[in-house]
């Protein structure tokens, strides 16, 4: 069955289709899949028994390393063959024979994960009664956490694990939805089922619930490899000579990622008379759920907005200094290694930010200021500050990093100070567009050597639009982002036109002028593909740091008062392949 056919079928059968989530459904949330865990078990056993440092076997993406580790186990003659269904239970029980140790491993593993886009989308389906029952072999709480977010409370979803399987049967009998059945237990449960004996002795009552619900409806399986015999045997039992899965059995998998055990199950279901037993190829759990909710007309705009609030999962990537190619995506951000942690606080009788600006302008004071309830926050010399606030009480204010992650007086103050530092120490000018600062090349200083890489990448850095005589300059828009406990300067190359003052009463001429400029901006940007864009990012990093080494810039360059000093890295942020 094609993905498009499945989407159409799902909309009609949604309330009667259950979901079975495997480890692949939690991969995007930062939790290892079963396959990843198997190689981690093998690595730990290999390194401990061969007295090899774990650091030496860090890159499990290297096929040569995997072959080396696998050869170690193959030579023992007592281990399961590579990619067999017995590997997970065998190696987990060998690396950690004690149940408490296995529970600790799982707890540490899933503590790093957060619900992915797909989990939030699935929770929305639960809320709209387009899904009622979810089964999972995972230990994490992604489904519970996503449901709490979507429903706005924690009591809407009944989660049943191996501690009280009878609750699932009771809920089905009473028609209480939504339901979550955790086939291998919760990671906090003392009855985790993750060794060979435990998997084969799957809790009889919970397994019976799985079989009965499959015999009464349909099942969508996603992110599950089919490695557990206990679960696969339950699904086979649910076929019930063709009477099971009356709403269909839909197995979602990546192309080429289906085990023979899964194919055998689907073949058996079709041979028994299950009309809809299909294998559907979809790249990821998140992509599947995005397509499903995209076809769901019942979701409101506010509910769909919850999907855009989902946090992205990131982790620090190591710097690589050797030569040669390696997987990387260059990002348009540089780290602000050091930024002000304090500023001047002036306690004065004054109104809001509008009154603060008017006071500073009237006094002609060379300072940068913001307004909080505690007083006026500012950078600049005390002499200039007293021009504006001669009767104010001066103190020191600590700038909290967390306030830089959202629109706040502290963030605005840092914005203004950073822009002021660039204008003071680099041949740049600044304007604000939609409340975000834009730096652009000063036409009077375009021959400055710092612009040589920019000229090489862009061809020219300043010019005049023919016919309308509007000067333009290469520019960059700026945005601050506090992520991973670091402050980043996010920048996007653009073109800045110096529009003339628009003529009052001549709106048609003004509109045509703006359209000509926008078309020029589009044409200039359209030619900047990957290589050219990479050159632009490098060139602006060169401008920011006045070279290819870390740089320091100050807003005022003063010795009295409180100045704003920034230390900038010339290396842009980048993504790298995940290391396990």
mmCIF file with all atom_site columns, N, CA, C and O in Angstrom, residues 435-475:
data_model
loop_
_atom_site.group_PDB
_atom_site.id
_atom_site.type_symbol
_atom_site.label_atom_id
_atom_site.label_alt_id
_atom_site.label_comp_id
_atom_site.label_asym_id
_atom_site.label_entity_id
_atom_site.label_seq_id
_atom_site.pdbx_PDB_ins_code
_atom_site.Cartn_x
_atom_site.Cartn_y
_atom_site.Cartn_z
_atom_site.occupancy
_atom_site.B_iso_or_equiv
_atom_site.pdbx_formal_charge
_atom_site.auth_seq_id
_atom_site.auth_comp_id
_atom_site.auth_asym_id
_atom_site.auth_atom_id
_atom_site.pdbx_PDB_model_num
ATOM 1   N N  . UNK A 1 435 ? 12.181 45.414 13.961  1.00 0.00 ? 435 UNK A N  1
ATOM 2   C CA . UNK A 1 435 ? 12.739 45.305 15.311  1.00 0.00 ? 435 UNK A CA 1
ATOM 3   C C  . UNK A 1 435 ? 14.039 44.504 15.382  1.00 0.00 ? 435 UNK A C  1
ATOM 4   O O  . UNK A 1 435 ? 14.558 44.266 16.479  1.00 0.00 ? 435 UNK A O  1
ATOM 5   N N  . UNK A 1 436 ? 14.549 44.054 14.247  1.00 0.00 ? 436 UNK A N  1
ATOM 6   C CA . UNK A 1 436 ? 15.819 43.337 14.238  1.00 0.00 ? 436 UNK A CA 1
ATOM 7   C C  . UNK A 1 436 ? 16.876 44.203 13.567  1.00 0.00 ? 436 UNK A C  1
ATOM 8   O O  . UNK A 1 436 ? 16.619 44.829 12.533  1.00 0.00 ? 436 UNK A O  1
ATOM 9   N N  . UNK A 1 437 ? 18.095 44.243 14.143  1.00 0.00 ? 437 UNK A N  1
ATOM 10  C CA . UNK A 1 437 ? 19.135 45.082 13.560  1.00 0.00 ? 437 UNK A CA 1
ATOM 11  C C  . UNK A 1 437 ? 19.678 44.509 12.257  1.00 0.00 ? 437 UNK A C  1
ATOM 12  O O  . UNK A 1 437 ? 19.744 43.300 12.068  1.00 0.00 ? 437 UNK A O  1
ATOM 13  N N  . UNK A 1 438 ? 20.054 45.409 11.363  1.00 0.00 ? 438 UNK A N  1
ATOM 14  C CA . UNK A 1 438 ? 20.694 45.044 10.102  1.00 0.00 ? 438 UNK A CA 1
ATOM 15  C C  . UNK A 1 438 ? 21.989 45.848 9.999   1.00 0.00 ? 438 UNK A C  1
ATOM 16  O O  . UNK A 1 438 ? 21.976 47.075 10.110  1.00 0.00 ? 438 UNK A O  1
ATOM 17  N N  . UNK A 1 439 ? 23.094 45.148 9.809   1.00 0.00 ? 439 UNK A N  1
ATOM 18  C CA . UNK A 1 439 ? 24.385 45.795 9.572   1.00 0.00 ? 439 UNK A CA 1
ATOM 19  C C  . UNK A 1 439 ? 24.660 45.798 8.078   1.00 0.00 ? 439 UNK A C  1
ATOM 20  O O  . UNK A 1 439 ? 24.404 44.793 7.399   1.00 0.00 ? 439 UNK A O  1
ATOM 21  N N  . UNK A 1 440 ? 25.174 46.907 7.558   1.00 0.00 ? 440 UNK A N  1
ATOM 22  C CA . UNK A 1 440 ? 25.514 46.931 6.138   1.00 0.00 ? 440 UNK A CA 1
ATOM 23  C C  . UNK A 1 440 ? 26.807 47.714 5.921   1.00 0.00 ? 440 UNK A C  1
ATOM 24  O O  . UNK A 1 440 ? 27.241 48.504 6.768   1.00 0.00 ? 440 UNK A O  1
ATOM 25  N N  . UNK A 1 441 ? 27.415 47.443 4.785   1.00 0.00 ? 441 UNK A N  1
ATOM 26  C CA . UNK A 1 441 ? 28.711 48.037 4.457   1.00 0.00 ? 441 UNK A CA 1
ATOM 27  C C  . UNK A 1 441 ? 28.567 49.549 4.333   1.00 0.00 ? 441 UNK A C  1
ATOM 28  O O  . UNK A 1 441 ? 27.681 50.055 3.628   1.00 0.00 ? 441 UNK A O  1
ATOM 29  N N  . UNK A 1 442 ? 29.442 50.275 5.007   1.00 0.00 ? 442 UNK A N  1
ATOM 30  C CA . UNK A 1 442 ? 29.485 51.736 4.886   1.00 0.00 ? 442 UNK A CA 1
ATOM 31  C C  . UNK A 1 442 ? 30.057 52.078 3.502   1.00 0.00 ? 442 UNK A C  1
ATOM 32  O O  . UNK A 1 442 ? 31.212 51.781 3.212   1.00 0.00 ? 442 UNK A O  1
ATOM 33  N N  . UNK A 1 443 ? 29.258 52.673 2.607   1.00 0.00 ? 443 UNK A N  1
ATOM 34  C CA . UNK A 1 443 ? 29.751 52.964 1.244   1.00 0.00 ? 443 UNK A CA 1
ATOM 35  C C  . UNK A 1 443 ? 31.023 53.796 1.233   1.00 0.00 ? 443 UNK A C  1
ATOM 36  O O  . UNK A 1 443 ? 31.851 53.658 0.314   1.00 0.00 ? 443 UNK A O  1
ATOM 37  N N  . UNK A 1 444 ? 31.216 54.650 2.227   1.00 0.00 ? 444 UNK A N  1
ATOM 38  C CA . UNK A 1 444 ? 32.413 55.482 2.282   1.00 0.00 ? 444 UNK A CA 1
ATOM 39  C C  . UNK A 1 444 ? 33.658 54.711 2.696   1.00 0.00 ? 444 UNK A C  1
ATOM 40  O O  . UNK A 1 444 ? 34.766 55.241 2.611   1.00 0.00 ? 444 UNK A O  1
ATOM 41  N N  . UNK A 1 445 ? 33.483 53.474 3.149   1.00 0.00 ? 445 UNK A N  1
ATOM 42  C CA . UNK A 1 445 ? 34.620 52.678 3.613   1.00 0.00 ? 445 UNK A CA 1
ATOM 43  C C  . UNK A 1 445 ? 34.634 51.293 2.960   1.00 0.00 ? 445 UNK A C  1
ATOM 44  O O  . UNK A 1 445 ? 35.195 50.349 3.503   1.00 0.00 ? 445 UNK A O  1
ATOM 45  N N  . UNK A 1 446 ? 34.030 51.179 1.791   1.00 0.00 ? 446 UNK A N  1
ATOM 46  C CA . UNK A 1 446 ? 33.907 49.877 1.135   1.00 0.00 ? 446 UNK A CA 1
ATOM 47  C C  . UNK A 1 446 ? 35.235 49.298 0.675   1.00 0.00 ? 446 UNK A C  1
ATOM 48  O O  . UNK A 1 446 ? 35.323 48.103 0.400   1.00 0.00 ? 446 UNK A O  1
ATOM 49  N N  . UNK A 1 447 ? 36.276 50.118 0.611   1.00 0.00 ? 447 UNK A N  1
ATOM 50  C CA . UNK A 1 447 ? 37.594 49.617 0.199   1.00 0.00 ? 447 UNK A CA 1
ATOM 51  C C  . UNK A 1 447 ? 38.397 49.058 1.367   1.00 0.00 ? 447 UNK A C  1
ATOM 52  O O  . UNK A 1 447 ? 39.548 48.637 1.185   1.00 0.00 ? 447 UNK A O  1
ATOM 53  N N  . UNK A 1 448 ? 37.831 49.041 2.544   1.00 0.00 ? 448 UNK A N  1
ATOM 54  C CA . UNK A 1 448 ? 38.531 48.513 3.721   1.00 0.00 ? 448 UNK A CA 1
ATOM 55  C C  . UNK A 1 448 ? 38.931 47.055 3.466   1.00 0.00 ? 448 UNK A C  1
ATOM 56  O O  . UNK A 1 448 ? 38.143 46.267 2.941   1.00 0.00 ? 448 UNK A O  1
ATOM 57  N N  . UNK A 1 449 ? 40.153 46.672 3.815   1.00 0.00 ? 449 UNK A N  1
ATOM 58  C CA . UNK A 1 449 ? 40.631 45.300 3.564   1.00 0.00 ? 449 UNK A CA 1
ATOM 59  C C  . UNK A 1 449 ? 39.759 44.206 4.191   1.00 0.00 ? 449 UNK A C  1
ATOM 60  O O  . UNK A 1 449 ? 39.762 43.071 3.715   1.00 0.00 ? 449 UNK A O  1
ATOM 61  N N  . UNK A 1 450 ? 39.021 44.560 5.236   1.00 0.00 ? 450 UNK A N  1
ATOM 62  C CA . UNK A 1 450 ? 38.215 43.541 5.903   1.00 0.00 ? 450 UNK A CA 1
ATOM 63  C C  . UNK A 1 450 ? 37.121 43.010 4.975   1.00 0.00 ? 450 UNK A C  1
ATOM 64  O O  . UNK A 1 450 ? 36.586 41.915 5.177   1.00 0.00 ? 450 UNK A O  1
ATOM 65  N N  . UNK A 1 451 ? 36.796 43.765 3.916   1.00 0.00 ? 451 UNK A N  1
ATOM 66  C CA . UNK A 1 451 ? 35.742 43.351 2.992   1.00 0.00 ? 451 UNK A CA 1
ATOM 67  C C  . UNK A 1 451 ? 36.255 42.525 1.822   1.00 0.00 ? 451 UNK A C  1
ATOM 68  O O  . UNK A 1 451 ? 35.468 42.170 0.930   1.00 0.00 ? 451 UNK A O  1
ATOM 69  N N  . UNK A 1 452 ? 37.529 42.216 1.751   1.00 0.00 ? 452 UNK A N  1
ATOM 70  C CA . UNK A 1 452 ? 38.063 41.468 0.609   1.00 0.00 ? 452 UNK A CA 1
ATOM 71  C C  . UNK A 1 452 ? 37.372 40.112 0.418   1.00 0.00 ? 452 UNK A C  1
ATOM 72  O O  . UNK A 1 452 ? 36.978 39.768 -0.708  1.00 0.00 ? 452 UNK A O  1
ATOM 73  N N  . UNK A 1 453 ? 37.207 39.287 1.483   1.00 0.00 ? 453 UNK A N  1
ATOM 74  C CA . UNK A 1 453 ? 36.479 38.024 1.280   1.00 0.00 ? 453 UNK A CA 1
ATOM 75  C C  . UNK A 1 453 ? 35.035 38.246 0.836   1.00 0.00 ? 453 UNK A C  1
ATOM 76  O O  . UNK A 1 453 ? 34.491 37.459 0.057   1.00 0.00 ? 453 UNK A O  1
ATOM 77  N N  . UNK A 1 454 ? 34.413 39.337 1.313   1.00 0.00 ? 454 UNK A N  1
ATOM 78  C CA . UNK A 1 454 ? 33.041 39.623 0.927   1.00 0.00 ? 454 UNK A CA 1
ATOM 79  C C  . UNK A 1 454 ? 32.966 40.018 -0.542  1.00 0.00 ? 454 UNK A C  1
ATOM 80  O O  . UNK A 1 454 ? 32.033 39.625 -1.257  1.00 0.00 ? 454 UNK A O  1
ATOM 81  N N  . UNK A 1 455 ? 33.951 40.776 -1.008  1.00 0.00 ? 455 UNK A N  1
ATOM 82  C CA . UNK A 1 455 ? 34.002 41.131 -2.427  1.00 0.00 ? 455 UNK A CA 1
ATOM 83  C C  . UNK A 1 455 ? 34.193 39.895 -3.290  1.00 0.00 ? 455 UNK A C  1
ATOM 84  O O  . UNK A 1 455 ? 33.583 39.752 -4.358  1.00 0.00 ? 455 UNK A O  1
ATOM 85  N N  . UNK A 1 456 ? 35.055 38.985 -2.823  1.00 0.00 ? 456 UNK A N  1
ATOM 86  C CA . UNK A 1 456 ? 35.305 37.758 -3.583  1.00 0.00 ? 456 UNK A CA 1
ATOM 87  C C  . UNK A 1 456 ? 34.048 36.903 -3.679  1.00 0.00 ? 456 UNK A C  1
ATOM 88  O O  . UNK A 1 456 ? 33.789 36.266 -4.704  1.00 0.00 ? 456 UNK A O  1
ATOM 89  N N  . UNK A 1 457 ? 33.239 36.910 -2.620  1.00 0.00 ? 457 UNK A N  1
ATOM 90  C CA . UNK A 1 457 ? 32.035 36.078 -2.596  1.00 0.00 ? 457 UNK A CA 1
ATOM 91  C C  . UNK A 1 457 ? 30.860 36.727 -3.304  1.00 0.00 ? 457 UNK A C  1
ATOM 92  O O  . UNK A 1 457 ? 30.076 36.054 -3.976  1.00 0.00 ? 457 UNK A O  1
ATOM 93  N N  . UNK A 1 458 ? 30.737 38.068 -3.169  1.00 0.00 ? 458 UNK A N  1
ATOM 94  C CA . UNK A 1 458 ? 29.560 38.766 -3.685  1.00 0.00 ? 458 UNK A CA 1
ATOM 95  C C  . UNK A 1 458 ? 29.811 39.483 -4.997  1.00 0.00 ? 458 UNK A C  1
ATOM 96  O O  . UNK A 1 458 ? 28.874 39.867 -5.693  1.00 0.00 ? 458 UNK A O  1
ATOM 97  N N  . UNK A 1 459 ? 31.088 39.699 -5.337  1.00 0.00 ? 459 UNK A N  1
ATOM 98  C CA . UNK A 1 459 ? 31.416 40.431 -6.559  1.00 0.00 ? 459 UNK A CA 1
ATOM 99  C C  . UNK A 1 459 ? 31.586 41.912 -6.313  1.00 0.00 ? 459 UNK A C  1
ATOM 100 O O  . UNK A 1 459 ? 32.528 42.531 -6.780  1.00 0.00 ? 459 UNK A O  1
ATOM 101 N N  . UNK A 1 460 ? 30.677 42.512 -5.584  1.00 0.00 ? 460 UNK A N  1
ATOM 102 C CA . UNK A 1 460 ? 30.780 43.911 -5.179  1.00 0.00 ? 460 UNK A CA 1
ATOM 103 C C  . UNK A 1 460 ? 30.006 44.066 -3.884  1.00 0.00 ? 460 UNK A C  1
ATOM 104 O O  . UNK A 1 460 ? 29.092 43.292 -3.604  1.00 0.00 ? 460 UNK A O  1
ATOM 105 N N  . UNK A 1 461 ? 30.345 45.075 -3.088  1.00 0.00 ? 461 UNK A N  1
ATOM 106 C CA . UNK A 1 461 ? 29.707 45.230 -1.786  1.00 0.00 ? 461 UNK A CA 1
ATOM 107 C C  . UNK A 1 461 ? 28.805 46.461 -1.723  1.00 0.00 ? 461 UNK A C  1
ATOM 108 O O  . UNK A 1 461 ? 28.009 46.588 -0.792  1.00 0.00 ? 461 UNK A O  1
ATOM 109 N N  . UNK A 1 462 ? 28.932 47.355 -2.675  1.00 0.00 ? 462 UNK A N  1
ATOM 110 C CA . UNK A 1 462 ? 28.086 48.547 -2.722  1.00 0.00 ? 462 UNK A CA 1
ATOM 111 C C  . UNK A 1 462 ? 27.794 48.893 -4.181  1.00 0.00 ? 462 UNK A C  1
ATOM 112 O O  . UNK A 1 462 ? 28.515 48.478 -5.090  1.00 0.00 ? 462 UNK A O  1
ATOM 113 N N  . UNK A 1 463 ? 26.749 49.663 -4.399  1.00 0.00 ? 463 UNK A N  1
ATOM 114 C CA . UNK A 1 463 ? 26.427 50.084 -5.743  1.00 0.00 ? 463 UNK A CA 1
ATOM 115 C C  . UNK A 1 463 ? 25.213 50.997 -5.740  1.00 0.00 ? 463 UNK A C  1
ATOM 116 O O  . UNK A 1 463 ? 24.696 51.373 -4.687  1.00 0.00 ? 463 UNK A O  1
ATOM 117 N N  . UNK A 1 464 ? 24.770 51.354 -6.949  1.00 0.00 ? 464 UNK A N  1
ATOM 118 C CA . UNK A 1 464 ? 23.598 52.213 -7.110  1.00 0.00 ? 464 UNK A CA 1
ATOM 119 C C  . UNK A 1 464 ? 22.694 51.576 -8.157  1.00 0.00 ? 464 UNK A C  1
ATOM 120 O O  . UNK A 1 464 ? 23.157 51.177 -9.237  1.00 0.00 ? 464 UNK A O  1
ATOM 121 N N  . UNK A 1 465 ? 21.423 51.442 -7.839  1.00 0.00 ? 465 UNK A N  1
ATOM 122 C CA . UNK A 1 465 ? 20.472 50.875 -8.786  1.00 0.00 ? 465 UNK A CA 1
ATOM 123 C C  . UNK A 1 465 ? 20.241 51.861 -9.929  1.00 0.00 ? 465 UNK A C  1
ATOM 124 O O  . UNK A 1 465 ? 19.823 53.005 -9.705  1.00 0.00 ? 465 UNK A O  1
ATOM 125 N N  . UNK A 1 466 ? 20.510 51.411 -11.135 1.00 0.00 ? 466 UNK A N  1
ATOM 126 C CA . UNK A 1 466 ? 20.377 52.280 -12.304 1.00 0.00 ? 466 UNK A CA 1
ATOM 127 C C  . UNK A 1 466 ? 18.912 52.640 -12.536 1.00 0.00 ? 466 UNK A C  1
ATOM 128 O O  . UNK A 1 466 ? 18.016 51.840 -12.349 1.00 0.00 ? 466 UNK A O  1
ATOM 129 N N  . UNK A 1 467 ? 18.717 53.852 -12.967 1.00 0.00 ? 467 UNK A N  1
ATOM 130 C CA . UNK A 1 467 ? 17.382 54.308 -13.300 1.00 0.00 ? 467 UNK A CA 1
ATOM 131 C C  . UNK A 1 467 ? 16.633 54.925 -12.142 1.00 0.00 ? 467 UNK A C  1
ATOM 132 O O  . UNK A 1 467 ? 15.834 55.843 -12.329 1.00 0.00 ? 467 UNK A O  1
ATOM 133 N N  . UNK A 1 468 ? 16.889 54.423 -10.917 1.00 0.00 ? 468 UNK A N  1
ATOM 134 C CA . UNK A 1 468 ? 16.173 54.975 -9.762  1.00 0.00 ? 468 UNK A CA 1
ATOM 135 C C  . UNK A 1 468 ? 17.141 55.587 -8.742  1.00 0.00 ? 468 UNK A C  1
ATOM 136 O O  . UNK A 1 468 ? 16.711 56.144 -7.737  1.00 0.00 ? 468 UNK A O  1
ATOM 137 N N  . UNK A 1 469 ? 18.460 55.419 -9.006  1.00 0.00 ? 469 UNK A N  1
ATOM 138 C CA . UNK A 1 469 ? 19.506 56.058 -8.186  1.00 0.00 ? 469 UNK A CA 1
ATOM 139 C C  . UNK A 1 469 ? 19.367 55.776 -6.688  1.00 0.00 ? 469 UNK A C  1
ATOM 140 O O  . UNK A 1 469 ? 19.505 56.663 -5.849  1.00 0.00 ? 469 UNK A O  1
ATOM 141 N N  . UNK A 1 470 ? 19.094 54.530 -6.356  1.00 0.00 ? 470 UNK A N  1
ATOM 142 C CA . UNK A 1 470 ? 19.032 54.122 -4.948  1.00 0.00 ? 470 UNK A CA 1
ATOM 143 C C  . UNK A 1 470 ? 20.328 53.390 -4.605  1.00 0.00 ? 470 UNK A C  1
ATOM 144 O O  . UNK A 1 470 ? 20.629 52.352 -5.216  1.00 0.00 ? 470 UNK A O  1
ATOM 145 N N  . UNK A 1 471 ? 21.088 53.880 -3.647  1.00 0.00 ? 471 UNK A N  1
ATOM 146 C CA . UNK A 1 471 ? 22.309 53.178 -3.243  1.00 0.00 ? 471 UNK A CA 1
ATOM 147 C C  . UNK A 1 471 ? 21.971 51.909 -2.466  1.00 0.00 ? 471 UNK A C  1
ATOM 148 O O  . UNK A 1 471 ? 20.978 51.869 -1.731  1.00 0.00 ? 471 UNK A O  1
ATOM 149 N N  . UNK A 1 472 ? 22.798 50.888 -2.629  1.00 0.00 ? 472 UNK A N  1
ATOM 150 C CA . UNK A 1 472 ? 22.598 49.645 -1.901  1.00 0.00 ? 472 UNK A CA 1
ATOM 151 C C  . UNK A 1 472 ? 23.941 49.152 -1.368  1.00 0.00 ? 472 UNK A C  1
ATOM 152 O O  . UNK A 1 472 ? 25.010 49.517 -1.858  1.00 0.00 ? 472 UNK A O  1
ATOM 153 N N  . UNK A 1 473 ? 23.882 48.311 -0.354  1.00 0.00 ? 473 UNK A N  1
ATOM 154 C CA . UNK A 1 473 ? 25.087 47.722 0.244   1.00 0.00 ? 473 UNK A CA 1
ATOM 155 C C  . UNK A 1 473 ? 24.812 46.281 0.633   1.00 0.00 ? 473 UNK A C  1
ATOM 156 O O  . UNK A 1 473 ? 23.667 45.921 0.966   1.00 0.00 ? 473 UNK A O  1
ATOM 157 N N  . UNK A 1 474 ? 25.845 45.446 0.569   1.00 0.00 ? 474 UNK A N  1
ATOM 158 C CA . UNK A 1 474 ? 25.735 44.104 1.139   1.00 0.00 ? 474 UNK A CA 1
ATOM 159 C C  . UNK A 1 474 ? 25.488 44.262 2.635   1.00 0.00 ? 474 UNK A C  1
ATOM 160 O O  . UNK A 1 474 ? 26.076 45.118 3.292   1.00 0.00 ? 474 UNK A O  1
ATOM 161 N N  . UNK A 1 475 ? 24.605 43.425 3.160   1.00 0.00 ? 475 UNK A N  1
ATOM 162 C CA . UNK A 1 475 ? 24.194 43.586 4.550   1.00 0.00 ? 475 UNK A CA 1
ATOM 163 C C  . UNK A 1 475 ? 23.990 42.227 5.198   1.00 0.00 ? 475 UNK A C  1
ATOM 164 O O  . UNK A 1 475 ? 24.055 41.173 4.544   1.00 0.00 ? 475 UNK A O  1
#
